[in-house]
């Protein structure tokens, strides 16, 4: 990875890329070290060539789709990558599971990756990174102008808590029920440079920040700016990183649809000269907390901050405004956190672990 990106990378509008973090699990559905075998020691299927990597823990693996020029092809690309990963894992004696946090993951019992980048992070960040067994969904949408990308990322911030509320899929942490719907949201926020970012005036302001963080040794590369949304100066995209990981590909595609349509809509608003709303980060943090704590039953601050709106009301507003259906499909179904709790209560831990496996 190059330490920094460039404004020159922002050349395409509306392309897609989907990154997913998964858990490598054993025959009992428990997270286990497997990334050495799957990433380095065996040859993955061709569709995963150059699109498979490990994360901080040896039980977490990441996939990336190729660049998707037509959003209608997102489902085909997503499923082909997932199918290839499952086949690759099974051929080597592993399974693949997805959630924001795996309910059976106990960080003290799991191995960290030996990659120099992660060793540096563990040494620098210490406890918060040592326990970071989180897994998320990241959606990239191409933007054809760097200043536009920064403006879009600023405006996207209000929408992130709604995405998190609908994706909440991590009620268990280190073996116990946190009482939260997305414990991942809080565990990950313990790291530096995470959570809800501040707004930037333009790309120069963002680039200055990125450069200053590198020059002062605050980060080793731009990839360590782990905010819930960011202009990705390497790919020329706006990257949304808010949702929990999901086992069901249809749930992933609903978020992909929403993020894509939001970015395209906001890009058009920027071109029309619309003014930024410049919302304070503190109000956005409050909405994120509500999403973490209450998930789909959250009441979130409205866009003008004058009142609160239910997740259902916001889903209706956004679906009508953007002409999309996926948000309703998310809202109308049992949430990931609710399903995890129900399965653990009614059928036990093994059934819960099995429900998170990709097939």
PDB file of N, CA, C and O in Angstrom, residues 12 49 70 76 89 94 97 110 130 136 162 204 222 258 278 280 306 309 340 344 350:
ATOM      1  N   UNK A  12     -13.589   8.206 -11.826  1.00  0.00           N
ATOM      2  CA  UNK A  12     -14.767   7.446 -12.265  1.00  0.00           C
ATOM      3  C   UNK A  12     -15.936   7.724 -11.336  1.00  0.00           C
ATOM      4  O   UNK A  12     -15.783   7.751 -10.126  1.00  0.00           O
ATOM      5  N   UNK A  49      -7.770 -14.233  -6.782  1.00  0.00           N
ATOM      6  CA  UNK A  49      -6.380 -13.843  -7.005  1.00  0.00           C
ATOM      7  C   UNK A  49      -6.214 -12.341  -6.814  1.00  0.00           C
ATOM      8  O   UNK A  49      -6.823 -11.537  -7.527  1.00  0.00           O
ATOM      9  N   UNK A  70     -21.050  -1.655 -13.574  1.00  0.00           N
ATOM     10  CA  UNK A  70     -22.511  -1.616 -13.647  1.00  0.00           C
ATOM     11  C   UNK A  70     -23.081  -2.121 -12.330  1.00  0.00           C
ATOM     12  O   UNK A  70     -22.885  -3.292 -11.982  1.00  0.00           O
ATOM     13  N   UNK A  76     -23.834 -10.591  -8.748  1.00  0.00           N
ATOM     14  CA  UNK A  76     -23.054 -11.660  -9.377  1.00  0.00           C
ATOM     15  C   UNK A  76     -21.618 -11.666  -8.859  1.00  0.00           C
ATOM     16  O   UNK A  76     -21.058 -12.726  -8.523  1.00  0.00           O
ATOM     17  N   UNK A  89     -11.971 -22.378   1.584  1.00  0.00           N
ATOM     18  CA  UNK A  89     -11.872 -22.700   3.009  1.00  0.00           C
ATOM     19  C   UNK A  89     -12.182 -24.177   3.262  1.00  0.00           C
ATOM     20  O   UNK A  89     -11.446 -24.867   3.981  1.00  0.00           O
ATOM     21  N   UNK A  94     -11.649 -25.685   6.701  1.00  0.00           N
ATOM     22  CA  UNK A  94     -12.216 -24.579   7.462  1.00  0.00           C
ATOM     23  C   UNK A  94     -13.617 -24.241   6.969  1.00  0.00           C
ATOM     24  O   UNK A  94     -14.039 -24.668   5.891  1.00  0.00           O
ATOM     25  N   UNK A  97     -17.614 -17.696   8.367  1.00  0.00           N
ATOM     26  CA  UNK A  97     -18.782 -17.138   9.061  1.00  0.00           C
ATOM     27  C   UNK A  97     -18.722 -15.620   8.999  1.00  0.00           C
ATOM     28  O   UNK A  97     -17.662 -15.029   8.757  1.00  0.00           O
ATOM     29  N   UNK A 110      -7.005 -16.064  20.844  1.00  0.00           N
ATOM     30  CA  UNK A 110      -6.818 -16.060  19.388  1.00  0.00           C
ATOM     31  C   UNK A 110      -5.478 -15.436  19.009  1.00  0.00           C
ATOM     32  O   UNK A 110      -4.982 -14.542  19.699  1.00  0.00           O
ATOM     33  N   UNK A 130      -5.231  -5.077  20.450  1.00  0.00           N
ATOM     34  CA  UNK A 130      -5.075  -6.476  20.839  1.00  0.00           C
ATOM     35  C   UNK A 130      -6.420  -7.200  20.903  1.00  0.00           C
ATOM     36  O   UNK A 130      -6.486  -8.401  20.685  1.00  0.00           O
ATOM     37  N   UNK A 136     -16.379  -6.102   9.464  1.00  0.00           N
ATOM     38  CA  UNK A 136     -17.362  -5.186   8.897  1.00  0.00           C
ATOM     39  C   UNK A 136     -17.526  -5.345   7.401  1.00  0.00           C
ATOM     40  O   UNK A 136     -16.860  -6.156   6.745  1.00  0.00           O
ATOM     41  N   UNK A 162     -28.129   5.271  10.484  1.00  0.00           N
ATOM     42  CA  UNK A 162     -29.232   4.470   9.952  1.00  0.00           C
ATOM     43  C   UNK A 162     -28.699   3.149   9.399  1.00  0.00           C
ATOM     44  O   UNK A 162     -29.289   2.084   9.638  1.00  0.00           O
ATOM     45  N   UNK A 204      -8.056  19.484  -0.447  1.00  0.00           N
ATOM     46  CA  UNK A 204      -6.783  19.985   0.077  1.00  0.00           C
ATOM     47  C   UNK A 204      -6.739  19.874   1.592  1.00  0.00           C
ATOM     48  O   UNK A 204      -5.700  19.511   2.171  1.00  0.00           O
ATOM     49  N   UNK A 222      -2.185   5.634   4.943  1.00  0.00           N
ATOM     50  CA  UNK A 222      -3.537   6.197   4.890  1.00  0.00           C
ATOM     51  C   UNK A 222      -4.598   5.197   5.289  1.00  0.00           C
ATOM     52  O   UNK A 222      -5.695   5.571   5.706  1.00  0.00           O
ATOM     53  N   UNK A 258     -28.064   1.020  -1.250  1.00  0.00           N
ATOM     54  CA  UNK A 258     -28.306   2.282  -0.552  1.00  0.00           C
ATOM     55  C   UNK A 258     -27.089   3.201  -0.661  1.00  0.00           C
ATOM     56  O   UNK A 258     -27.222   4.392  -1.003  1.00  0.00           O
ATOM     57  N   UNK A 278     -23.149  20.766   7.204  1.00  0.00           N
ATOM     58  CA  UNK A 278     -22.127  21.021   8.229  1.00  0.00           C
ATOM     59  C   UNK A 278     -22.628  20.654   9.630  1.00  0.00           C
ATOM     60  O   UNK A 278     -22.518  21.442  10.576  1.00  0.00           O
ATOM     61  N   UNK A 280     -22.773  19.173  13.315  1.00  0.00           N
ATOM     62  CA  UNK A 280     -21.750  18.958  14.338  1.00  0.00           C
ATOM     63  C   UNK A 280     -21.559  17.462  14.574  1.00  0.00           C
ATOM     64  O   UNK A 280     -22.515  16.695  14.621  1.00  0.00           O
ATOM     65  N   UNK A 306     -34.109  18.856  14.736  1.00  0.00           N
ATOM     66  CA  UNK A 306     -35.175  19.486  15.514  1.00  0.00           C
ATOM     67  C   UNK A 306     -36.034  18.480  16.265  1.00  0.00           C
ATOM     68  O   UNK A 306     -36.758  18.841  17.193  1.00  0.00           O
ATOM     69  N   UNK A 309     -36.716  10.744  14.744  1.00  0.00           N
ATOM     70  CA  UNK A 309     -37.506   9.943  13.821  1.00  0.00           C
ATOM     71  C   UNK A 309     -37.178   8.475  14.046  1.00  0.00           C
ATOM     72  O   UNK A 309     -36.023   8.109  14.283  1.00  0.00           O
ATOM     73  N   UNK A 340     -29.601 -13.495  16.601  1.00  0.00           N
ATOM     74  CA  UNK A 340     -28.570 -14.142  17.400  1.00  0.00           C
ATOM     75  C   UNK A 340     -29.069 -14.439  18.807  1.00  0.00           C
ATOM     76  O   UNK A 340     -28.860 -15.549  19.338  1.00  0.00           O
ATOM     77  N   UNK A 344     -29.673 -18.272  20.349  1.00  0.00           N
ATOM     78  CA  UNK A 344     -28.933 -18.712  21.539  1.00  0.00           C
ATOM     79  C   UNK A 344     -29.887 -19.142  22.650  1.00  0.00           C
ATOM     80  O   UNK A 344     -29.639 -20.139  23.334  1.00  0.00           O
ATOM     81  N   UNK A 350     -24.389 -23.659  19.747  1.00  0.00           N
ATOM     82  CA  UNK A 350     -23.969 -24.292  18.502  1.00  0.00           C
ATOM     83  C   UNK A 350     -24.866 -23.887  17.336  1.00  0.00           C
ATOM     84  O   UNK A 350     -24.391 -23.660  16.226  1.00  0.00           O
TER      85      UNK A 350
END
